PDB file of C-alpha atoms in Angstrom:
ATOM      1  CA  LEU A  78      18.159  54.970 -47.729  1.00 89.00           C
ATOM      2  CA  VAL A  79      16.498  58.353 -47.282  1.00 92.00           C
ATOM      3  CA  LEU A  80      17.959  58.683 -43.798  1.00 94.00           C
ATOM      4  CA  VAL A  81      21.427  57.855 -45.089  1.00 95.00           C
ATOM      5  CA  LEU A  82      21.099  60.445 -47.850  1.00 96.00           C
ATOM      6  CA  VAL A  83      19.976  63.098 -45.373  1.00 96.00           C
ATOM      7  CA  LEU A  84      22.887  62.266 -43.070  1.00 97.00           C
ATOM      8  CA  VAL A  85      25.356  62.509 -45.948  1.00 97.00           C
ATOM      9  CA  LEU A  86      23.882  65.842 -47.020  1.00 97.00           C
ATOM     10  CA  VAL A  87      24.126  67.214 -43.492  1.00 97.00           C
ATOM     11  CA  LEU A  88      27.738  66.049 -43.206  1.00 98.00           C
ATOM     12  CA  VAL A  89      28.625  67.671 -46.529  1.00 98.00           C
ATOM     13  CA  LEU A  90      26.953  70.929 -45.479  1.00 98.00           C
ATOM     14  CA  VAL A  91      28.830  70.938 -42.177  1.00 98.00           C
ATOM     15  CA  LEU A  92      32.126  70.288 -43.972  1.00 98.00           C
ATOM     16  CA  VAL A  93      31.469  73.120 -46.422  1.00 98.00           C
ATOM     17  CA  LEU A  94      30.602  75.489 -43.560  1.00 98.00           C
ATOM     18  CA  VAL A  95      33.799  74.556 -41.726  1.00 98.00           C
ATOM     19  CA  LEU A  96      35.860  75.102 -44.876  1.00 98.00           C
ATOM     20  CA  VAL A  97      34.280  78.508 -45.441  1.00 98.00           C
ATOM     21  CA  LEU A  98      34.947  79.494 -41.825  1.00 98.00           C
ATOM     22  CA  VAL A  99      38.573  78.414 -42.124  1.00 98.00           C
ATOM     23  CA  LEU A 100      38.977  80.388 -45.358  1.00 98.00           C
ATOM     24  CA  VAL A 101      37.484  83.498 -43.763  1.00 98.00           C
ATOM     25  CA  LEU A 102      39.797  83.143 -40.762  1.00 98.00           C
ATOM     26  CA  VAL A 103      42.818  82.780 -43.031  1.00 98.00           C
ATOM     27  CA  LEU A 104      41.778  85.849 -45.026  1.00 98.00           C
ATOM     28  CA  VAL A 105      41.365  87.888 -41.842  1.00 98.00           C
ATOM     29  CA  LEU A 106      44.774  86.764 -40.605  1.00 98.00           C
ATOM     30  CA  VAL A 107      46.393  87.717 -43.907  1.00 98.00           C
ATOM     31  CA  LEU A 108      44.705  91.126 -43.845  1.00 98.00           C
ATOM     32  CA  VAL A 109      45.900  91.745 -40.286  1.00 98.00           C
ATOM     33  CA  LEU A 110      49.450  90.729 -41.217  1.00 98.00           C
ATOM     34  CA  VAL A 111      49.419  93.053 -44.226  1.00 98.00           C
ATOM     35  CA  LEU A 112      48.118  95.927 -42.102  1.00 97.00           C
ATOM     36  CA  VAL A 113      50.818  95.335 -39.496  1.00 97.00           C
ATOM     37  CA  LEU A 114      53.501  95.259 -42.194  1.00 97.00           C
ATOM     38  CA  VAL A 115      52.228  98.492 -43.717  1.00 97.00           C
ATOM     39  CA  LEU A 116      52.134 100.169 -40.299  1.00 96.00           C
ATOM     40  CA  VAL A 117      55.678  99.033 -39.561  1.00 96.00           C
ATOM     41  CA  LEU A 118      56.891 100.309 -42.937  1.00 96.00           C
ATOM     42  CA  VAL A 119      55.148 103.655 -42.468  1.00 96.00           C
ATOM     43  CA  LEU A 120      56.443 104.078 -38.922  1.00 93.00           C
ATOM     44  CA  VAL A 121      59.974 103.110 -39.920  1.00 89.00           C
TER      45      VAL A 121
END
């Protein structure tokens, strides 16, 4: 039982880490897109 609990906890932690990484990547992509749009607007 203890081993199963530890495995579940590790899986949950890994899932949370992956979700956080994905969120950070999405945020970075959005920021880059916004910067590009602003640059295009300023240049044009």
